[in-house]
mmCIF file of C-alpha atoms in Angstrom:
data_model
loop_
_atom_site.group_PDB
_atom_site.id
_atom_site.type_symbol
_atom_site.label_atom_id
_atom_site.label_comp_id
_atom_site.label_asym_id
_atom_site.label_seq_id
_atom_site.Cartn_x
_atom_site.Cartn_y
_atom_site.Cartn_z
ATOM 1 C CA MET A 1 -0.476 0.185 0.166
ATOM 2 C CA PRO A 2 1.822 3.997 -0.917
ATOM 3 C CA GLU A 3 2.494 5.789 1.402
ATOM 4 C CA ALA A 4 -0.637 7.932 2.784
ATOM 5 C CA ALA A 5 1.224 11.588 1.539
ATOM 6 C CA VAL A 6 1.585 9.619 -2.560
ATOM 7 C CA ASP A 7 -0.782 10.611 -4.219
ATOM 8 C CA LEU A 8 -2.169 8.347 -6.678
ATOM 9 C CA HIS A 9 -2.630 9.712 -10.467
ATOM 10 C CA ARG A 10 -6.352 9.433 -12.702
ATOM 11 C CA LEU A 11 -6.117 9.214 -16.336
ATOM 12 C CA ILE A 12 -9.471 10.086 -17.168
ATOM 13 C CA TRP A 13 -9.379 9.931 -20.785
ATOM 14 C CA SER A 14 -13.035 10.264 -21.860
ATOM 15 C CA PRO A 15 -13.913 12.939 -22.987
ATOM 16 C CA ASP A 16 -17.852 12.033 -21.915
ATOM 17 C CA ASP A 17 -16.559 11.921 -18.488
ATOM 18 C CA PHE A 18 -17.117 15.166 -18.177
ATOM 19 C CA ASP A 19 -19.802 17.575 -18.205
ATOM 20 C CA GLY A 20 -18.641 20.460 -19.031
ATOM 21 C CA ASP A 21 -15.606 21.433 -17.035
ATOM 22 C CA THR A 22 -17.205 18.519 -13.794
ATOM 23 C CA LEU A 23 -16.303 15.541 -14.523
ATOM 24 C CA THR A 24 -19.233 13.156 -13.277
ATOM 25 C CA THR A 25 -19.198 10.435 -11.288
ATOM 26 C CA SER A 26 -19.659 7.999 -14.991
ATOM 27 C CA ALA A 27 -16.233 8.656 -14.410
ATOM 28 C CA PHE A 28 -15.328 5.859 -11.865
ATOM 29 C CA PRO A 29 -17.169 3.059 -13.277
ATOM 30 C CA LYS A 30 -19.371 1.206 -11.051
ATOM 31 C CA ASN A 31 -17.803 -2.169 -11.849
ATOM 32 C CA ASP A 32 -15.091 -1.154 -10.390
ATOM 33 C CA LEU A 33 -16.159 -0.279 -6.876
ATOM 34 C CA MET A 34 -18.445 -3.769 -6.857
ATOM 35 C CA GLY A 35 -15.287 -5.616 -4.975
ATOM 36 C CA GLY A 36 -13.578 -8.654 -5.022
ATOM 37 C CA GLU A 37 -10.693 -8.833 -7.845
ATOM 38 C CA ARG A 38 -12.283 -5.664 -10.209
ATOM 39 C CA TYR A 39 -10.843 -2.446 -8.727
ATOM 40 C CA LEU A 40 -10.879 1.334 -9.752
ATOM 41 C CA SER A 41 -6.469 2.220 -12.019
ATOM 42 C CA VAL A 42 -4.989 4.680 -11.057
ATOM 43 C CA SER A 43 -0.933 5.437 -10.807
ATOM 44 C CA ARG A 44 1.453 6.960 -8.106
ATOM 45 C CA THR A 45 2.351 9.800 -8.438
ATOM 46 C CA ASP A 46 5.874 9.945 -6.549
ATOM 47 C CA ILE A 47 6.932 6.761 -9.310
ATOM 48 C CA LEU A 48 5.024 7.842 -12.358
ATOM 49 C CA ASN A 49 6.113 6.796 -15.720
ATOM 50 C CA ALA A 50 5.075 8.708 -18.340
ATOM 51 C CA ASP A 51 5.690 7.471 -21.381
ATOM 52 C CA ALA A 52 3.598 4.776 -18.448
ATOM 53 C CA GLU A 53 0.554 8.011 -18.534
ATOM 54 C CA LEU A 54 0.645 7.877 -22.013
ATOM 55 C CA ARG A 55 0.558 4.588 -23.545
ATOM 56 C CA THR A 56 -2.835 4.760 -21.999
ATOM 57 C CA ALA A 57 -4.282 7.297 -23.118
ATOM 58 C CA SER A 58 -2.695 6.188 -26.550
ATOM 59 C CA GLY A 59 -4.242 2.420 -25.944
ATOM 60 C CA GLN A 60 -7.169 3.370 -24.728
ATOM 61 C CA GLY A 61 -7.567 5.088 -28.013
ATOM 62 C CA ALA A 62 -6.197 2.201 -30.240
ATOM 63 C CA SER A 63 -9.029 -0.196 -28.196
ATOM 64 C CA GLY A 64 -12.007 0.347 -30.045
ATOM 65 C CA SER A 65 -13.104 3.509 -28.552
ATOM 66 C CA ALA A 66 -13.776 6.138 -32.113
ATOM 67 C CA ASN A 67 -13.841 8.982 -30.357
ATOM 68 C CA VAL A 68 -10.855 8.809 -28.352
ATOM 69 C CA VAL A 69 -8.095 11.917 -28.879
ATOM 70 C CA ARG A 70 -5.428 11.646 -26.940
ATOM 71 C CA ASP A 71 -4.842 15.739 -25.561
ATOM 72 C CA GLU A 72 -8.318 15.214 -25.002
ATOM 73 C CA ALA A 73 -7.164 12.719 -21.638
ATOM 74 C CA MET A 74 -7.256 14.227 -18.517
ATOM 75 C CA SER A 75 -5.875 13.854 -15.348
ATOM 76 C CA VAL A 76 -7.452 13.615 -11.843
ATOM 77 C CA ILE A 77 -4.999 13.563 -8.800
ATOM 78 C CA LEU A 78 -6.497 12.406 -4.943
ATOM 79 C CA ASN A 79 -4.461 11.060 -1.920
ATOM 80 C CA SER A 80 -3.995 8.094 -1.214
ATOM 81 C CA GLY A 81 -4.272 8.646 3.311
ATOM 82 C CA ASP A 82 -7.439 10.778 2.674
ATOM 83 C CA VAL A 83 -8.843 7.894 0.292
ATOM 84 C CA CYS A 84 -8.361 5.486 2.484
ATOM 85 C CA ALA A 85 -9.471 7.853 5.157
ATOM 86 C CA ALA A 86 -12.351 7.987 4.057
ATOM 87 C CA LYS A 87 -15.330 6.854 5.766
ATOM 88 C CA ASP A 88 -18.831 5.601 4.461
ATOM 89 C CA ASP A 89 -22.271 7.397 5.967
ATOM 90 C CA LYS A 90 -21.770 4.039 8.612
ATOM 91 C CA GLY A 91 -18.475 5.052 9.642
ATOM 92 C CA VAL A 92 -16.311 2.834 7.947
ATOM 93 C CA GLN A 93 -13.647 3.225 5.622
ATOM 94 C CA PRO A 94 -14.728 2.122 2.381
ATOM 95 C CA PHE A 95 -10.452 2.354 0.128
ATOM 96 C CA ASP A 96 -8.274 0.319 0.357
ATOM 97 C CA VAL A 97 -5.367 1.269 -2.004
ATOM 98 C CA THR A 98 -2.827 -1.393 -3.357
ATOM 99 C CA ALA A 99 -0.085 -1.864 -5.003
ATOM 100 C CA GLU A 100 -0.922 -3.450 -9.387
ATOM 101 C CA PRO A 101 3.000 -3.376 -9.839
ATOM 102 C CA LYS A 102 2.594 -3.584 -14.304
ATOM 103 C CA PRO A 103 5.987 -5.767 -15.073
ATOM 104 C CA ASN A 104 7.917 -3.406 -17.818
ATOM 105 C CA GLU A 105 4.706 -1.528 -17.936
ATOM 106 C CA ASN A 106 4.136 0.279 -15.042
ATOM 107 C CA GLU A 107 5.473 -0.191 -12.324
ATOM 108 C CA ALA A 108 2.886 2.302 -10.521
ATOM 109 C CA HIS A 109 0.132 0.924 -10.456
ATOM 110 C CA CYS A 110 -2.070 0.503 -7.867
ATOM 111 C CA GLY A 111 -5.534 0.107 -7.844
ATOM 112 C CA ILE A 112 -8.842 1.555 -4.755
ATOM 113 C CA ARG A 113 -10.726 -1.080 -4.343
ATOM 114 C CA ASN A 114 -13.874 -1.445 -2.480
ATOM 115 C CA SER A 115 -13.065 -3.547 0.788
ATOM 116 C CA THR A 116 -16.454 -3.759 2.192
ATOM 117 C CA GLU A 117 -18.412 -6.552 1.348
ATOM 118 C CA THR A 118 -21.400 -4.480 0.185
ATOM 119 C CA GLN A 119 -21.941 -3.842 -3.383
ATOM 120 C CA SER A 120 -25.335 -2.826 -3.363
ATOM 121 C CA ARG A 121 -26.287 -0.077 -5.908
ATOM 122 C CA GLY A 122 -26.447 2.608 -3.332
ATOM 123 C CA TYR A 123 -23.493 1.744 -1.782
ATOM 124 C CA VAL A 124 -21.394 2.245 -5.157
ATOM 125 C CA ASN A 125 -23.739 5.112 -5.843
ATOM 126 C CA GLN A 126 -22.342 6.516 -2.462
ATOM 127 C CA LEU A 127 -18.653 5.619 -3.384
ATOM 128 C CA ARG A 128 -18.458 7.159 -6.744
ATOM 129 C CA ALA A 129 -20.267 10.160 -4.532
ATOM 130 C CA ILE A 130 -16.805 10.499 -1.745
ATOM 131 C CA LEU A 131 -14.287 9.707 -5.644
ATOM 132 C CA VAL A 132 -15.609 12.745 -7.076
ATOM 133 C CA GLY A 133 -15.106 15.617 -3.782
ATOM 134 C CA LEU A 134 -11.348 13.509 -2.897
ATOM 135 C CA ALA A 135 -10.520 14.610 -6.871
ATOM 136 C CA SER A 136 -8.264 17.638 -7.492
ATOM 137 C CA GLN A 137 -9.621 20.146 -10.107
ATOM 138 C CA PRO A 138 -9.041 17.942 -13.715
ATOM 139 C CA GLN A 139 -6.313 18.908 -16.219
ATOM 140 C CA LYS A 140 -4.891 18.078 -19.314
ATOM 141 C CA LEU A 141 -2.660 15.296 -19.059
ATOM 142 C CA ASP A 142 0.271 17.293 -21.366
ATOM 143 C CA ASP A 143 -0.181 20.083 -18.348
ATOM 144 C CA PHE A 144 -0.393 17.629 -15.749
ATOM 145 C CA LEU A 145 2.861 15.817 -16.834
ATOM 146 C CA SER A 146 4.836 19.146 -17.911
ATOM 147 C CA ILE A 147 4.840 20.189 -14.331
ATOM 148 C CA ARG A 148 5.536 17.184 -12.794
ATOM 149 C CA HIS A 149 8.894 16.513 -15.393
ATOM 150 C CA PHE A 150 9.405 20.737 -14.213
ATOM 151 C CA GLU A 151 9.472 19.402 -10.661
ATOM 152 C CA LEU A 152 11.766 17.075 -10.852
ATOM 153 C CA ILE A 153 13.715 18.852 -12.025
ATOM 154 C CA SER A 154 13.767 21.348 -9.958
ATOM 155 C CA ASN A 155 13.451 19.130 -6.997
ATOM 156 C CA ASP A 156 17.320 17.668 -8.693
ATOM 157 C CA PHE A 157 18.522 20.529 -8.967
ATOM 158 C CA LEU A 158 17.953 21.691 -5.526
ATOM 159 C CA ALA A 159 19.107 18.300 -4.172
ATOM 160 C CA LEU A 160 22.860 18.853 -5.498
ATOM 161 C CA SER A 161 22.146 22.578 -4.958
ATOM 162 C CA SER A 162 22.553 21.286 -0.622
ATOM 163 C CA THR A 163 25.587 18.591 -1.454
ATOM 164 C CA VAL A 164 28.048 21.439 -3.235
ATOM 165 C CA THR A 165 30.295 23.088 -1.644
ATOM 166 C CA ILE A 166 31.106 26.055 -3.771
ATOM 167 C CA MET A 167 35.069 26.980 -2.309
ATOM 168 C CA ALA A 168 35.887 29.930 -2.305
ATOM 169 C CA PRO A 169 39.535 31.573 -3.465
ATOM 170 C CA GLN A 170 42.215 31.712 -1.761
ATOM 171 C CA MET B 1 -25.752 -4.801 -37.269
ATOM 172 C CA ASN B 2 -27.268 -5.009 -34.048
ATOM 173 C CA GLU B 3 -24.781 -1.698 -32.854
ATOM 174 C CA VAL B 4 -27.226 -0.027 -35.096
ATOM 175 C CA ASN B 5 -30.152 -0.771 -35.202
ATOM 176 C CA ARG B 6 -29.828 -0.203 -30.982
ATOM 177 C CA SER B 7 -28.017 2.991 -32.072
ATOM 178 C CA SER B 8 -30.842 4.349 -34.667
ATOM 179 C CA SER B 9 -33.493 3.506 -31.864
ATOM 180 C CA VAL B 10 -32.557 6.089 -29.303
ATOM 181 C CA SER B 11 -31.877 8.326 -31.855
ATOM 182 C CA ASP B 12 -35.601 7.691 -33.097
ATOM 183 C CA PHE B 13 -36.336 8.133 -29.824
ATOM 184 C CA ALA B 14 -35.071 11.044 -28.866
ATOM 185 C CA TRP B 15 -36.036 12.943 -32.222
ATOM 186 C CA ILE B 16 -39.695 11.754 -31.535
ATOM 187 C CA SER B 17 -38.963 14.078 -27.860
ATOM 188 C CA VAL B 18 -38.226 16.736 -29.271
ATOM 189 C CA ALA B 19 -40.755 16.341 -31.182
ATOM 190 C CA ALA B 20 -43.360 15.454 -29.501
ATOM 191 C CA PHE B 21 -41.892 18.206 -26.371
ATOM 192 C CA VAL B 22 -42.414 20.761 -29.009
ATOM 193 C CA ALA B 23 -45.179 19.546 -30.937
ATOM 194 C CA SER B 24 -47.252 20.017 -27.022
ATOM 195 C CA VAL B 25 -45.820 23.143 -26.449
ATOM 196 C CA THR B 26 -46.632 24.599 -29.623
ATOM 197 C CA ALA B 27 -50.456 23.440 -29.553
ATOM 198 C CA SER B 28 -51.217 26.927 -27.410
ATOM 199 C CA PRO B 29 -52.565 29.357 -28.860
ATOM 200 C CA ALA B 30 -50.261 32.125 -28.107
ATOM 201 C CA SER B 31 -47.150 30.348 -28.386
ATOM 202 C CA ALA B 32 -46.353 30.046 -32.357
ATOM 203 C CA ASN B 33 -43.698 31.783 -33.782
ATOM 204 C CA VAL B 34 -41.926 31.890 -30.542
ATOM 205 C CA ASP B 35 -38.905 30.313 -28.451
ATOM 206 C CA HIS B 36 -40.894 27.061 -26.441
ATOM 207 C CA ARG B 37 -38.793 28.661 -23.322
ATOM 208 C CA ARG B 38 -39.946 31.685 -23.356
ATOM 209 C CA GLN B 39 -43.423 30.294 -23.961
ATOM 210 C CA PHE B 40 -43.148 27.891 -21.187
ATOM 211 C CA GLU B 41 -42.978 30.956 -18.604
ATOM 212 C CA LYS B 42 -45.181 32.745 -20.459
ATOM 213 C CA ALA B 43 -48.182 30.213 -20.963
ATOM 214 C CA PRO B 44 -47.528 27.760 -17.921
ATOM 215 C CA GLU B 45 -51.573 26.300 -17.615
ATOM 216 C CA ILE B 46 -50.964 24.718 -21.280
ATOM 217 C CA SER B 47 -47.227 23.205 -19.205
ATOM 218 C CA PRO B 48 -45.969 20.311 -20.712
ATOM 219 C CA TRP B 49 -45.267 19.476 -17.018
ATOM 220 C CA ALA B 50 -48.497 18.890 -16.238
ATOM 221 C CA ASP B 51 -49.072 15.107 -17.223
ATOM 222 C CA VAL B 52 -46.447 14.900 -14.796
ATOM 223 C CA ALA B 53 -47.186 16.631 -12.745
ATOM 224 C CA SER B 54 -50.290 14.553 -12.341
ATOM 225 C CA THR B 55 -48.586 11.051 -11.158
ATOM 226 C CA SER B 56 -45.345 12.539 -9.406
ATOM 227 C CA THR B 57 -46.838 14.795 -6.658
ATOM 228 C CA ASP B 58 -50.151 16.297 -5.969
ATOM 229 C CA GLU B 59 -48.249 19.583 -5.596
ATOM 230 C CA PHE B 60 -48.503 21.007 -9.093
ATOM 231 C CA VAL B 61 -45.335 23.927 -9.516
ATOM 232 C CA PRO B 62 -46.129 26.917 -8.755
ATOM 233 C CA ILE B 63 -47.795 28.545 -12.278
ATOM 234 C CA GLY B 64 -46.847 31.357 -13.263
ATOM 235 C CA GLY B 65 -43.883 31.930 -10.568
ATOM 236 C CA PRO B 66 -40.375 31.537 -11.387
ATOM 237 C CA LEU B 67 -39.491 28.356 -13.107
ATOM 238 C CA SER B 68 -36.027 28.488 -12.790
ATOM 239 C CA TYR B 69 -35.489 24.626 -14.112
ATOM 240 C CA GLU B 70 -35.340 26.036 -16.693
ATOM 241 C CA SER B 71 -32.524 25.871 -18.061
ATOM 242 C CA TRP B 72 -31.245 23.241 -16.736
ATOM 243 C CA TYR B 73 -33.409 20.960 -17.614
ATOM 244 C CA PHE B 74 -32.525 21.812 -21.583
ATOM 245 C CA GLU B 75 -29.180 21.729 -21.476
ATOM 246 C CA VAL B 76 -29.287 18.572 -19.880
ATOM 247 C CA SER B 77 -31.368 16.988 -21.634
ATOM 248 C CA ASP B 78 -29.833 17.710 -24.888
ATOM 249 C CA ARG B 79 -26.689 16.690 -23.336
ATOM 250 C CA MET B 80 -28.658 13.435 -22.795
ATOM 251 C CA VAL B 81 -29.170 13.145 -26.567
ATOM 252 C CA ALA B 82 -25.366 13.767 -27.790
ATOM 253 C CA LEU B 83 -24.839 11.237 -25.890
ATOM 254 C CA SER B 84 -27.330 8.715 -26.483
ATOM 255 C CA GLU B 85 -25.390 8.836 -30.565
ATOM 256 C CA LYS B 86 -22.394 7.281 -28.619
ATOM 257 C CA GLN B 87 -21.565 3.533 -30.556
ATOM 258 C CA ASP B 88 -20.858 0.211 -29.113
ATOM 259 C CA GLY B 89 -17.664 -0.085 -27.558
ATOM 260 C CA TRP B 90 -17.648 4.847 -26.965
ATOM 261 C CA LYS B 91 -15.214 4.241 -23.873
ATOM 262 C CA GLY B 92 -13.319 0.795 -24.548
ATOM 263 C CA PRO B 93 -15.008 -2.793 -25.414
ATOM 264 C CA GLU B 94 -17.288 -3.506 -22.011
ATOM 265 C CA SER B 95 -18.744 -0.511 -22.572
ATOM 266 C CA GLN B 96 -22.680 0.242 -24.497
ATOM 267 C CA SER B 97 -24.124 2.124 -26.069
ATOM 268 C CA VAL B 98 -27.562 3.556 -24.468
ATOM 269 C CA LEU B 99 -31.044 1.642 -24.403
ATOM 270 C CA ALA B 100 -33.989 3.465 -25.245
ATOM 271 C CA LEU B 101 -35.628 2.228 -22.454
ATOM 272 C CA ALA B 102 -32.376 3.523 -20.235
ATOM 273 C CA PHE B 103 -33.224 7.392 -21.985
ATOM 274 C CA GLU B 104 -36.636 7.126 -21.172
ATOM 275 C CA GLN B 105 -36.673 6.190 -17.662
ATOM 276 C CA ALA B 106 -33.456 8.906 -17.481
ATOM 277 C CA ASN B 107 -35.855 11.113 -18.872
ATOM 278 C CA HIS B 108 -38.233 11.048 -16.744
ATOM 279 C CA LEU B 109 -37.341 11.556 -14.062
ATOM 280 C CA LEU B 110 -35.717 14.156 -15.349
ATOM 281 C CA ARG B 111 -39.031 15.776 -15.753
ATOM 282 C CA LYS B 112 -39.965 14.639 -12.328
ATOM 283 C CA LEU B 113 -37.041 16.833 -10.562
ATOM 284 C CA ALA B 114 -37.669 19.826 -12.537
ATOM 285 C CA VAL B 115 -41.709 19.887 -11.894
ATOM 286 C CA ASP B 116 -40.649 18.721 -7.863
ATOM 287 C CA GLY B 117 -39.114 22.110 -8.285
ATOM 288 C CA ILE B 118 -35.544 21.389 -8.447
ATOM 289 C CA ASP B 119 -33.260 24.310 -9.064
ATOM 290 C CA ARG B 120 -29.672 22.235 -9.085
ATOM 291 C CA ARG B 121 -28.692 21.218 -11.733
ATOM 292 C CA PRO B 122 -26.990 17.669 -11.868
ATOM 293 C CA THR B 123 -23.526 16.489 -14.351
ATOM 294 C CA VAL B 124 -24.446 13.400 -16.632
ATOM 295 C CA GLY B 125 -23.297 11.438 -16.593
ATOM 296 C CA LEU B 126 -23.021 8.525 -19.562
ATOM 297 C CA ASP B 127 -21.420 4.632 -17.428
ATOM 298 C CA TYR B 128 -20.141 1.197 -18.898
ATOM 299 C CA GLU B 129 -23.769 -0.238 -19.296
ATOM 300 C CA GLY B 130 -25.042 2.598 -21.389
ATOM 301 C CA THR B 131 -27.226 4.195 -17.676
ATOM 302 C CA PHE B 132 -27.227 7.726 -17.341
ATOM 303 C CA SER B 133 -25.713 9.122 -13.651
ATOM 304 C CA PHE B 134 -26.620 12.244 -12.577
ATOM 305 C CA ALA B 135 -24.924 13.517 -9.740
ATOM 306 C CA TRP B 136 -24.954 17.226 -7.156
ATOM 307 C CA SER B 137 -21.970 18.357 -6.026
ATOM 308 C CA ASP B 138 -22.214 22.395 -3.724
ATOM 309 C CA GLY B 139 -21.003 21.635 -0.411
ATOM 310 C CA ASN B 140 -21.925 19.777 1.280
ATOM 311 C CA LEU B 141 -24.431 18.226 -1.127
ATOM 312 C CA SER B 142 -22.998 15.297 -2.161
ATOM 313 C CA ILE B 143 -25.470 13.269 -4.267
ATOM 314 C CA ASP B 144 -25.123 10.409 -6.533
ATOM 315 C CA LEU B 145 -27.575 8.792 -8.246
ATOM 316 C CA THR B 146 -27.998 6.275 -11.541
ATOM 317 C CA VAL B 147 -31.376 5.766 -13.661
ATOM 318 C CA TYR B 148 -31.804 2.195 -14.905
ATOM 319 C CA ASP B 149 -33.871 0.670 -18.211
ATOM 320 C CA ASP B 150 -35.625 -1.432 -15.925
ATOM 321 C CA GLY B 151 -37.945 1.823 -14.488
ATOM 322 C CA THR B 152 -35.344 1.672 -10.780
ATOM 323 C CA TYR B 153 -32.903 4.571 -10.123
ATOM 324 C CA SER B 154 -30.599 3.793 -6.459
ATOM 325 C CA TYR B 155 -29.154 6.945 -5.046
ATOM 326 C CA PHE B 156 -26.886 7.905 -2.538
ATOM 327 C CA ALA B 157 -27.299 11.821 -0.988
ATOM 328 C CA THR B 158 -25.791 13.764 2.058
ATOM 329 C CA ASP B 159 -25.347 16.728 3.196
ATOM 330 C CA GLY B 160 -23.095 15.737 5.355
ATOM 331 C CA VAL B 161 -24.929 15.860 8.802
ATOM 332 C CA ARG B 162 -28.371 13.869 5.897
ATOM 333 C CA SER B 163 -27.956 10.809 4.011
ATOM 334 C CA ALA B 164 -30.568 9.011 2.561
ATOM 335 C CA THR B 165 -29.653 6.037 -0.293
ATOM 336 C CA ALA B 166 -32.486 3.666 -2.239
ATOM 337 C CA ASP B 167 -31.069 0.887 -4.502
ATOM 338 C CA ASP B 168 -33.902 1.040 -6.203
ATOM 339 C CA ALA B 169 -36.518 3.505 -5.968
ATOM 340 C CA LEU B 170 -39.654 3.125 -8.670
ATOM 341 C CA ILE B 171 -38.975 6.032 -11.159
ATOM 342 C CA SER B 172 -43.276 5.971 -10.865
ATOM 343 C CA GLU B 173 -42.693 6.808 -7.147
ATOM 344 C CA ARG B 174 -42.952 9.762 -5.802
ATOM 345 C CA LEU B 175 -39.357 10.922 -4.597
ATOM 346 C CA SER B 176 -38.702 9.799 -1.696
ATOM 347 C CA PRO B 177 -39.000 12.666 1.293
ATOM 348 C CA GLN B 178 -35.133 12.982 2.432
ATOM 349 C CA LEU B 179 -33.601 12.998 -1.214
ATOM 350 C CA LEU B 180 -35.776 15.019 -1.640
ATOM 351 C CA GLY B 181 -34.925 17.940 0.941
ATOM 352 C CA LEU B 182 -31.533 16.762 -0.004
ATOM 353 C CA LEU B 183 -32.211 18.083 -3.795
ATOM 354 C CA LEU B 184 -33.957 21.684 -2.029
ATOM 355 C CA SER B 185 -32.106 22.410 0.802
#
């Protein structure tokens, strides 16, 4: 399970999952929230592979979805700790986040699972409502990846600069 | 071939619905050549909602009052029609196009919400199964509602204090007071 501080990237590649600019609950498929072996696919951002996300976005288009345009793929972020700490109306924490790495494809792949025994229609509606409430403001996948790339470079620079001692000339 | 037939039926239904609606509005002598949304405000005594109101609630929407639900009803209805044109596979191999009955039932519930005075516009999503989901998220209010093609709907609604849920509520019956209360709050 990813640490609580880890953010999870949910790729929303279908523009139909947005009503205007607003994320709809249909972005979180009911079948993926029924528990058992099913889960909602996400990627942990701390080891996220940009190429894997782009491949996924493009691959969905090739899998029979006529209207998928990679440029329209969107990103939302859910914090792993927030997801696991969320409670349903009975005070139960319904979600687990599990690592589901795909070797040589997407090591960052994780799943948000309905860890309860409850699979009723109304309960799944509740889970979707919780997830929409936890999701960040959507942004374009390309923008998300660009910003993340910049942050990684900045972090590398900061890490490097903290280890370098500039010697004053004698 | 099945995909084509299925899609056609939904599309046809959508057009028939629109045509029926326009016909009911333009039945007014005063409504000829006038935008139907404006006319709806001016001639509510022959409101196209009347048939729905008689079966869904004893209290009709205040006639001549501020019909604030108009704009969202038409927006949502337009989006449903657009989503109804999706073919099987629109969101990957498991995704299905909208069944005509699912469209009809969702539209029925939508009208019922409008008649019951709900002035919050829901977002509309299309699920893999070809069903529509309506959602409201505003402050503490959080609702997800799915309409099925068998005339039932499921939902969860909360405002952070109160909550209401159902697995198979009947569209033909009144909205539950709990859900209505949350939507009207």
